[in-house]
GROMACS .gro file of N, CA and C in nm:
model
  459
    1MET      N    1   7.779   5.396   9.006
    1MET     CA    2   7.821   5.490   8.903
    1MET      C    3   7.942   5.431   8.832
    2ASP      N    4   7.937   5.427   8.700
    2ASP     CA    5   8.049   5.367   8.628
    2ASP      C    6   8.165   5.466   8.617
    3LEU      N    7   8.282   5.413   8.592
    3LEU     CA    8   8.405   5.493   8.591
    3LEU      C    9   8.409   5.596   8.479
    4ARG      N   10   8.347   5.565   8.364
    4ARG     CA   11   8.344   5.663   8.255
    4ARG      C   12   8.265   5.786   8.294
    5LYS      N   13   8.151   5.765   8.360
    5LYS     CA   14   8.069   5.877   8.405
    5LYS      C   15   8.145   5.958   8.510
    6LEU      N   16   8.214   5.889   8.599
    6LEU     CA   17   8.293   5.954   8.703
    6LEU      C   18   8.405   6.037   8.642
    7LYS      N   19   8.474   5.981   8.543
    7LYS     CA   20   8.582   6.053   8.474
    7LYS      C   21   8.527   6.179   8.407
    8THR      N   22   8.411   6.169   8.344
    8THR     CA   23   8.349   6.285   8.279
    8THR      C   24   8.319   6.393   8.381
    9LEU      N   25   8.265   6.354   8.496
    9LEU     CA   26   8.236   6.452   8.602
    9LEU      C   27   8.364   6.521   8.651
   10ILE      N   28   8.469   6.442   8.668
   10ILE     CA   29   8.596   6.497   8.715
   10ILE      C   30   8.652   6.597   8.613
   11ASP      N   31   8.644   6.560   8.484
   11ASP     CA   32   8.691   6.650   8.379
   11ASP      C   33   8.611   6.781   8.379
   12LEU      N   34   8.480   6.770   8.397
   12LEU     CA   35   8.396   6.890   8.401
   12LEU      C   36   8.434   6.982   8.517
   13VAL      N   37   8.460   6.923   8.634
   13VAL     CA   38   8.499   7.003   8.750
   13VAL      C   39   8.635   7.069   8.725
   14SER      N   40   8.729   6.994   8.670
   14SER     CA   41   8.863   7.050   8.650
   14SER      C   42   8.864   7.161   8.546
   15GLU      N   43   8.774   7.157   8.449
   15GLU     CA   44   8.771   7.258   8.343
   15GLU      C   45   8.680   7.375   8.376
   16SER      N   46   8.605   7.368   8.484
   16SER     CA   47   8.512   7.475   8.518
   16SER      C   48   8.563   7.560   8.633
   17ASN      N   49   8.483   7.660   8.669
   17ASN     CA   50   8.519   7.750   8.779
   17ASN      C   51   8.471   7.699   8.915
   18ILE      N   52   8.395   7.589   8.917
   18ILE     CA   53   8.349   7.538   9.046
   18ILE      C   54   8.462   7.466   9.117
   19SER      N   55   8.458   7.468   9.249
   19SER     CA   56   8.566   7.406   9.325
   19SER      C   57   8.524   7.274   9.390
   20GLU      N   58   8.393   7.246   9.392
   20GLU     CA   59   8.346   7.125   9.459
   20GLU      C   60   8.216   7.079   9.396
   21LEU      N   61   8.200   6.946   9.384
   21LEU     CA   62   8.078   6.887   9.329
   21LEU      C   63   8.047   6.761   9.409
   22GLU      N   64   7.919   6.747   9.450
   22GLU     CA   65   7.878   6.628   9.523
   22GLU      C   66   7.752   6.574   9.458
   23ILE      N   67   7.753   6.443   9.426
   23ILE     CA   68   7.639   6.379   9.362
   23ILE      C   69   7.606   6.252   9.439
   24THR      N   70   7.477   6.233   9.468
   24THR     CA   71   7.432   6.113   9.537
   24THR      C   72   7.338   6.038   9.444
   25GLU      N   73   7.368   5.910   9.424
   25GLU     CA   74   7.283   5.823   9.343
   25GLU      C   75   7.251   5.699   9.425
   26ALA      N   76   7.168   5.613   9.371
   26ALA     CA   77   7.128   5.492   9.444
   26ALA      C   78   7.246   5.402   9.478
   27ASP      N   79   7.346   5.397   9.390
   27ASP     CA   80   7.458   5.306   9.413
   27ASP      C   81   7.576   5.372   9.483
   28GLY      N   82   7.564   5.494   9.527
   28GLY     CA   83   7.673   5.556   9.601
   28GLY      C   84   7.672   5.707   9.595
   29LYS      N   85   7.772   5.764   9.655
   29LYS     CA   86   7.784   5.908   9.665
   29LYS      C   87   7.925   5.947   9.620
   30VAL      N   88   7.936   6.053   9.542
   30VAL     CA   89   8.065   6.099   9.491
   30VAL      C   90   8.081   6.246   9.527
   31ARG      N   91   8.197   6.279   9.579
   31ARG     CA   92   8.230   6.419   9.610
   31ARG      C   93   8.364   6.449   9.546
   32ILE      N   94   8.367   6.548   9.458
   32ILE     CA   95   8.489   6.587   9.387
   32ILE      C   96   8.524   6.728   9.430
   33VAL      N   97   8.646   6.744   9.481
   33VAL     CA   98   8.692   6.875   9.525
   33VAL      C   99   8.816   6.911   9.444
   34LYS      N  100   8.812   7.027   9.380
   34LYS     CA  101   8.925   7.072   9.301
   34LYS      C  102   9.032   7.124   9.396
   35ALA      N  103   9.152   7.072   9.382
   35ALA     CA  104   9.263   7.113   9.468
   35ALA      C  105   9.315   7.249   9.426
   36ASP      N  106   9.358   7.327   9.524
   36ASP     CA  107   9.423   7.455   9.497
   36ASP      C  108   9.560   7.424   9.438
   37PRO      N  109   9.592   7.472   9.316
   37PRO     CA  110   9.720   7.437   9.254
   37PRO      C  111   9.840   7.488   9.331
   38HIS      N  112   9.821   7.582   9.421
   38HIS     CA  113   9.932   7.638   9.498
   38HIS      C  114   9.950   7.569   9.633
   39ALA      N  115   9.854   7.483   9.669
   39ALA     CA  116   9.863   7.413   9.798
   39ALA      C  117   9.907   7.269   9.773
   40VAL      N  118   9.970   7.210   9.872
   40VAL     CA  119  10.012   7.070   9.864
   40VAL      C  120   9.908   6.987   9.937
   41ALA      N  121   9.842   6.900   9.865
   41ALA     CA  122   9.737   6.819   9.925
   41ALA      C  123   9.794   6.684   9.968
   42ALA      N  124   9.769   6.646  10.092
   42ALA     CA  125   9.818   6.519  10.143
   42ALA      C  126   9.707   6.414  10.144
   43ALA      N  127   9.582   6.458  10.141
   43ALA     CA  128   9.469   6.366  10.148
   43ALA      C  129   9.406   6.350  10.011
   44PRO      N  130   9.340   6.236   9.985
   44PRO     CA  131   9.269   6.218   9.860
   44PRO      C  132   9.159   6.322   9.847
   45VAL      N  133   9.128   6.362   9.725
   45VAL     CA  134   9.031   6.468   9.704
   45VAL      C  135   8.897   6.418   9.651
   46ALA      N  136   8.881   6.288   9.637
   46ALA     CA  137   8.753   6.235   9.592
   46ALA      C  138   8.734   6.096   9.651
   47TYR      N  139   8.609   6.052   9.661
   47TYR     CA  140   8.584   5.918   9.710
   47TYR      C  141   8.458   5.865   9.645
   48HIS      N  142   8.444   5.736   9.648
   48HIS     CA  143   8.327   5.669   9.592
   48HIS      C  144   8.293   5.555   9.686
   49GLN      N  145   8.179   5.563   9.753
   49GLN     CA  146   8.148   5.470   9.860
   49GLN      C  147   8.109   5.331   9.812
   50ALA      N  148   8.036   5.319   9.704
   50ALA     CA  149   7.980   5.191   9.666
   50ALA      C  150   8.064   5.113   9.566
   51ALA      N  151   8.180   5.164   9.530
   51ALA     CA  152   8.262   5.097   9.430
   51ALA      C  153   8.336   4.979   9.491
   52PRO      N  154   8.365   4.876   9.411
   52PRO     CA  155   8.447   4.766   9.462
   52PRO      C  156   8.589   4.815   9.488
   53LEU      N  157   8.665   4.742   9.569
   53LEU     CA  158   8.798   4.786   9.608
   53LEU      C  159   8.888   4.817   9.490
   54ALA      N  160   8.883   4.738   9.385
   54ALA     CA  161   8.971   4.760   9.270
   54ALA      C  162   8.941   4.891   9.199
   55ALA      N  163   8.818   4.940   9.206
   55ALA     CA  164   8.781   5.062   9.135
   55ALA      C  165   8.796   5.186   9.221
   56ALA      N  166   8.815   5.172   9.350
   56ALA     CA  167   8.819   5.288   9.439
   56ALA      C  168   8.929   5.388   9.408
   57PRO      N  169   9.051   5.349   9.370
   57PRO     CA  170   9.154   5.448   9.345
   57PRO      C  171   9.132   5.533   9.221
   58ALA      N  172   9.054   5.487   9.124
   58ALA     CA  173   9.036   5.561   9.000
   58ALA      C  174   8.981   5.702   9.021
   59PRO      N  175   8.877   5.726   9.105
   59PRO     CA  176   8.830   5.862   9.123
   59PRO      C  177   8.939   5.954   9.181
   60VAL      N  178   9.019   5.903   9.269
   60VAL     CA  179   9.125   5.984   9.327
   60VAL      C  180   9.225   6.024   9.220
   61ALA      N  181   9.257   5.931   9.134
   61ALA     CA  182   9.358   5.955   9.032
   61ALA      C  183   9.315   6.065   8.937
   62ALA      N  184   9.193   6.060   8.892
   62ALA     CA  185   9.150   6.156   8.792
   62ALA      C  186   9.111   6.290   8.852
   63ALA      N  187   9.094   6.299   8.982
   63ALA     CA  188   9.047   6.423   9.044
   63ALA      C  189   9.154   6.529   9.053
   64THR      N  190   9.278   6.493   9.039
   64THR     CA  191   9.383   6.593   9.048
   64THR      C  192   9.428   6.633   8.909
   65THR      N  193   9.491   6.748   8.901
   65THR     CA  194   9.537   6.795   8.771
   65THR      C  195   9.675   6.737   8.743
   66PRO      N  196   9.703   6.704   8.617
   66PRO     CA  197   9.834   6.652   8.582
   66PRO      C  198   9.943   6.756   8.609
   67VAL      N  199  10.061   6.709   8.641
   67VAL     CA  200  10.171   6.800   8.671
   67VAL      C  201  10.276   6.796   8.561
   68ALA      N  202  10.230   6.810   8.438
   68ALA     CA  203  10.321   6.801   8.324
   68ALA      C  204  10.430   6.908   8.330
   69GLU      N  205  10.398   7.025   8.387
   69GLU     CA  206  10.499   7.129   8.394
   69GLU      C  207  10.612   7.095   8.492
   70ALA      N  208  10.586   7.006   8.586
   70ALA     CA  209  10.689   6.968   8.683
   70ALA      C  210  10.774   6.852   8.631
   71ALA      N  211  10.724   6.779   8.534
   71ALA     CA  212  10.795   6.663   8.483
   71ALA      C  213  10.872   6.701   8.356
   72PRO      N  214  10.988   6.641   8.337
   72PRO     CA  215  11.064   6.671   8.216
   72PRO      C  216  10.991   6.619   8.093
   73VAL      N  217  11.001   6.692   7.983
   73VAL     CA  218  10.939   6.651   7.859
   73VAL      C  219  11.040   6.570   7.781
   74VAL      N  220  11.005   6.447   7.750
   74VAL     CA  221  11.095   6.357   7.680
   74VAL      C  222  11.029   6.315   7.550
   75ALA      N  223  11.096   6.336   7.437
   75ALA     CA  224  11.038   6.307   7.307
   75ALA      C  225  11.059   6.163   7.264
   76ALA      N  226  11.174   6.103   7.299
   76ALA     CA  227  11.207   5.970   7.250
   76ALA      C  228  11.141   5.862   7.334
   77GLY      N  229  11.085   5.762   7.267
   77GLY     CA  230  11.028   5.648   7.337
   77GLY      C  231  10.886   5.670   7.384
   78HIS      N  232  10.830   5.565   7.444
   78HIS     CA  233  10.694   5.566   7.497
   78HIS      C  234  10.699   5.599   7.646
   79THR      N  235  10.622   5.696   7.688
   79THR     CA  236  10.620   5.735   7.829
   79THR      C  237  10.508   5.660   7.901
   80VAL      N  238  10.543   5.589   8.008
   80VAL     CA  239  10.444   5.526   8.094
   80VAL      C  240  10.412   5.627   8.203
   81LYS      N  241  10.285   5.666   8.211
   81LYS     CA  242  10.245   5.768   8.308
   81LYS      C  243  10.165   5.705   8.421
   82SER      N  244  10.167   5.773   8.535
   82SER     CA  245  10.095   5.724   8.651
   82SER      C  246   9.944   5.733   8.627
   83PRO      N  247   9.871   5.623   8.648
   83PRO     CA  248   9.727   5.626   8.629
   83PRO      C  249   9.651   5.679   8.751
   84MET      N  250   9.725   5.714   8.857
   84MET     CA  251   9.659   5.758   8.980
   84MET      C  252   9.756   5.836   9.068
   85VAL      N  253   9.701   5.900   9.167
   85VAL     CA  254   9.779   5.968   9.270
   85VAL      C  255   9.815   5.864   9.375
   86GLY      N  256   9.937   5.867   9.423
   86GLY     CA  257   9.975   5.771   9.526
   86GLY      C  258  10.123   5.775   9.555
   87THR      N  259  10.174   5.666   9.609
   87THR     CA  260  10.316   5.653   9.642
   87THR      C  261  10.376   5.545   9.553
   88PHE      N  262  10.486   5.579   9.487
   88PHE     CA  263  10.554   5.489   9.393
   88PHE      C  264  10.644   5.392   9.468
   89TYR      N  265  10.636   5.265   9.430
   89TYR     CA  266  10.729   5.164   9.480
   89TYR      C  267  10.781   5.084   9.362
   90GLY      N  268  10.910   5.073   9.349
   90GLY     CA  269  10.972   5.002   9.238
   90GLY      C  270  10.984   4.853   9.261
   91ALA      N  271  10.960   4.807   9.383
   91ALA     CA  272  10.972   4.664   9.416
   91ALA      C  273  10.851   4.619   9.496
   92ALA      N  274  10.833   4.487   9.503
   92ALA     CA  275  10.717   4.431   9.572
   92ALA      C  276  10.724   4.449   9.724
   93SER      N  277  10.847   4.458   9.778
   93SER     CA  278  10.863   4.478   9.922
   93SER      C  279  10.995   4.550   9.946
   94PRO      N  280  11.011   4.612  10.063
   94PRO     CA  281  11.138   4.681  10.092
   94PRO      C  282  11.255   4.583  10.086
   95GLY      N  283  11.359   4.622  10.017
   95GLY     CA  284  11.477   4.539  10.005
   95GLY      C  285  11.471   4.437   9.892
   96ALA      N  286  11.354   4.421   9.829
   96ALA     CA  287  11.340   4.326   9.718
   96ALA      C  288  11.397   4.386   9.590
   97LYS      N  289  11.426   4.300   9.495
   97LYS     CA  290  11.476   4.343   9.366
   97LYS      C  291  11.367   4.424   9.295
   98PRO      N  292  11.403   4.539   9.233
   98PRO     CA  293  11.301   4.619   9.161
   98PRO      C  294  11.239   4.541   9.045
   99PHE      N  295  11.114   4.574   9.013
   99PHE     CA  296  11.047   4.511   8.900
   99PHE      C  297  11.127   4.536   8.772
  100VAL      N  298  11.165   4.662   8.750
  100VAL     CA  299  11.242   4.700   8.631
  100VAL      C  300  11.346   4.805   8.670
  101SER      N  301  11.449   4.816   8.588
  101SER     CA  302  11.549   4.922   8.602
  101SER      C  303  11.592   4.960   8.462
  102VAL      N  304  11.675   5.063   8.451
  102VAL     CA  305  11.722   5.107   8.320
  102VAL      C  306  11.793   4.990   8.253
  103GLY      N  307  11.753   4.961   8.129
  103GLY     CA  308  11.811   4.851   8.055
  103GLY      C  309  11.729   4.723   8.060
  104SER      N  310  11.628   4.718   8.146
  104SER     CA  311  11.543   4.598   8.155
  104SER      C  312  11.458   4.584   8.030
  105THR      N  313  11.449   4.461   7.979
  105THR     CA  314  11.360   4.432   7.867
  105THR      C  315  11.230   4.380   7.926
  106ILE      N  316  11.119   4.443   7.886
  106ILE     CA  317  10.988   4.407   7.941
  106ILE      C  318  10.890   4.374   7.831
  107LYS      N  319  10.786   4.300   7.868
  107LYS     CA  320  10.679   4.267   7.775
  107LYS      C  321  10.551   4.334   7.822
  108GLU      N  322  10.464   4.364   7.729
  108GLU     CA  323  10.336   4.425   7.762
  108GLU      C  324  10.262   4.338   7.861
  109GLY      N  325  10.210   4.400   7.967
  109GLY     CA  326  10.135   4.328   8.070
  109GLY      C  327  10.217   4.287   8.191
  110GLU      N  328  10.349   4.299   8.183
  110GLU     CA  329  10.434   4.267   8.298
  110GLU      C  330  10.425   4.377   8.403
  111PRO      N  331  10.429   4.342   8.531
  111PRO     CA  332  10.430   4.446   8.636
  111PRO      C  333  10.561   4.524   8.630
  112ILE      N  334  10.549   4.658   8.640
  112ILE     CA  335  10.669   4.742   8.636
  112ILE      C  336  10.687   4.824   8.763
  113CYS      N  337  10.580   4.839   8.841
  113CYS     CA  338  10.591   4.910   8.968
  113CYS      C  339  10.460   4.892   9.045
  114ILE      N  340  10.457   4.948   9.165
  114ILE     CA  341  10.336   4.948   9.247
  114ILE      C  342  10.310   5.093   9.287
  115ILE      N  343  10.183   5.133   9.282
  115ILE     CA  344  10.145   5.263   9.334
  115ILE      C  345  10.043   5.238   9.444
  116GLU      N  346  10.080   5.285   9.563
  116GLU     CA  347   9.990   5.271   9.678
  116GLU      C  348   9.897   5.391   9.679
  117ALA      N  349   9.768   5.364   9.680
  117ALA     CA  350   9.667   5.469   9.687
  117ALA      C  351   9.559   5.424   9.784
  118MET      N  352   9.533   5.506   9.882
  118MET     CA  353   9.430   5.477   9.982
  118MET      C  354   9.453   5.341  10.047
  119LYS      N  355   9.579   5.311  10.079
  119LYS     CA  356   9.621   5.188  10.146
  119LYS      C  357   9.596   5.063  10.062
  120ILE      N  358   9.580   5.081   9.932
  120ILE     CA  359   9.566   4.969   9.840
  120ILE      C  360   9.687   4.969   9.749
  121MET      N  361   9.753   4.854   9.738
  121MET     CA  362   9.869   4.840   9.651
  121MET      C  363   9.821   4.807   9.510
  122ASN      N  364   9.843   4.897   9.416
  122ASN     CA  365   9.799   4.880   9.278
  122ASN      C  366   9.920   4.848   9.192
  123GLU      N  367   9.922   4.726   9.137
  123GLU     CA  368  10.032   4.684   9.051
  123GLU      C  369  10.012   4.747   8.914
  124ILE      N  370  10.111   4.822   8.868
  124ILE     CA  371  10.104   4.888   8.738
  124ILE      C  372  10.176   4.801   8.636
  125GLU      N  373  10.109   4.773   8.525
  125GLU     CA  374  10.165   4.687   8.423
  125GLU      C  375  10.213   4.769   8.304
  126ALA      N  376  10.311   4.715   8.233
  126ALA     CA  377  10.363   4.780   8.113
  126ALA      C  378  10.255   4.780   8.006
  127ASP      N  379  10.237   4.893   7.940
  127ASP     CA  380  10.138   4.901   7.834
  127ASP      C  381  10.204   4.888   7.696
  128LYS      N  382  10.334   4.857   7.697
  128LYS     CA  383  10.409   4.839   7.573
  128LYS      C  384  10.531   4.753   7.602
  129SER      N  385  10.570   4.672   7.505
  129SER     CA  386  10.692   4.592   7.518
  129SER      C  387  10.811   4.676   7.474
  130GLY      N  388  10.926   4.648   7.531
  130GLY     CA  389  11.047   4.720   7.492
  130GLY      C  390  11.151   4.718   7.602
  131THR      N  391  11.241   4.817   7.594
  131THR     CA  392  11.349   4.830   7.691
  131THR      C  393  11.331   4.958   7.771
  132VAL      N  394  11.343   4.949   7.902
  132VAL     CA  395  11.331   5.067   7.988
  132VAL      C  396  11.457   5.151   7.972
  133THR      N  397  11.440   5.277   7.931
  133THR     CA  398  11.556   5.364   7.911
  133THR      C  399  11.565   5.474   8.016
  134LYS      N  400  11.455   5.495   8.090
  134LYS     CA  401  11.457   5.600   8.194
  134LYS      C  402  11.357   5.564   8.302
  135VAL      N  403  11.396   5.583   8.428
  135VAL     CA  404  11.306   5.567   8.543
  135VAL      C  405  11.301   5.704   8.611
  136PHE      N  406  11.183   5.765   8.619
  136PHE     CA  407  11.169   5.900   8.672
  136PHE      C  408  11.149   5.906   8.823
  137CYS      N  409  11.103   5.797   8.886
  137CYS     CA  410  11.065   5.801   9.027
  137CYS      C  411  11.157   5.716   9.114
  138GLU      N  412  11.162   5.753   9.240
  138GLU     CA  413  11.237   5.676   9.340
  138GLU      C  414  11.139   5.609   9.435
  139ASN      N  415  11.184   5.504   9.501
  139ASN     CA  416  11.100   5.433   9.597
  139ASN      C  417  11.046   5.528   9.703
  140GLY      N  418  10.916   5.520   9.729
  140GLY     CA  419  10.854   5.601   9.833
  140GLY      C  420  10.817   5.741   9.789
  141GLN      N  421  10.840   5.775   9.662
  141GLN     CA  422  10.812   5.909   9.612
  141GLN      C  423  10.663   5.923   9.582
  142ALA      N  424  10.605   6.038   9.618
  142ALA     CA  425  10.466   6.065   9.585
  142ALA      C  426  10.456   6.096   9.437
  143VAL      N  427  10.353   6.040   9.371
  143VAL     CA  428  10.332   6.065   9.229
  143VAL      C  429  10.191   6.120   9.207
  144GLU      N  430  10.175   6.196   9.102
  144GLU     CA  431  10.048   6.255   9.064
  144GLU      C  432   9.990   6.182   8.944
  145PHE      N  433   9.864   6.201   8.918
  145PHE     CA  434   9.800   6.146   8.800
  145PHE      C  435   9.866   6.205   8.676
  146GLY      N  436   9.905   6.119   8.583
  146GLY     CA  437   9.965   6.165   8.458
  146GLY      C  438  10.114   6.193   8.466
  147GLN      N  439  10.174   6.176   8.581
  147GLN     CA  440  10.318   6.201   8.596
  147GLN      C  441  10.397   6.089   8.528
  148PRO      N  442  10.499   6.124   8.448
  148PRO     CA  443  10.579   6.019   8.384
  148PRO      C  444  10.651   5.931   8.487
  149LEU      N  445  10.647   5.800   8.466
  149LEU     CA  446  10.714   5.705   8.554
  149LEU      C  447  10.835   5.642   8.484
  150PHE      N  448  10.816   5.600   8.357
  150PHE     CA  449  10.921   5.531   8.282
  150PHE      C  450  10.917   5.575   8.136
  151ILE      N  451  11.030   5.554   8.068
  151ILE     CA  452  11.037   5.563   7.922
  151ILE      C  453  11.072   5.424   7.871
  152ILE      N  454  10.992   5.376   7.774
  152ILE     CA  455  11.015   5.245   7.713
  152ILE      C  456  11.041   5.268   7.565
  153GLU      N  457  11.149   5.209   7.515
  153GLU     CA  458  11.179   5.219   7.372
  153GLU      C  459  11.175   5.082   7.309
   0.00000   0.00000   0.00000
């Protein structure tokens, strides 16, 4: 199942009154469970069995609802948002120098952080060149899909 089709299914579940959807196809099985917005979920809410390792975190990321109301709204600059649910790490290893900090000049495509999802370290790259003016997350902090991570101007 391709990621666009999976994203469409996730969007349909999140916008509807159903709380769970399970689809089995020749290339794998997908189960999407809508999280209770009042409960704190510690486990991933979706999985895809036949996907390659690099694509596995995408269903988890899109299965949760964005937490825009919990994040500050910032008008100035470009906001880099989390593409998935996971744990934010600002450096490649504990004690290492952070990829970026406030005032860092970055180029598009440079790594700016790591988000660990399902025990896979996903390097997040800058989608715009500029200067980092705000860092919203701390090392080891849980992040949601769509949560602001950085502001780049």
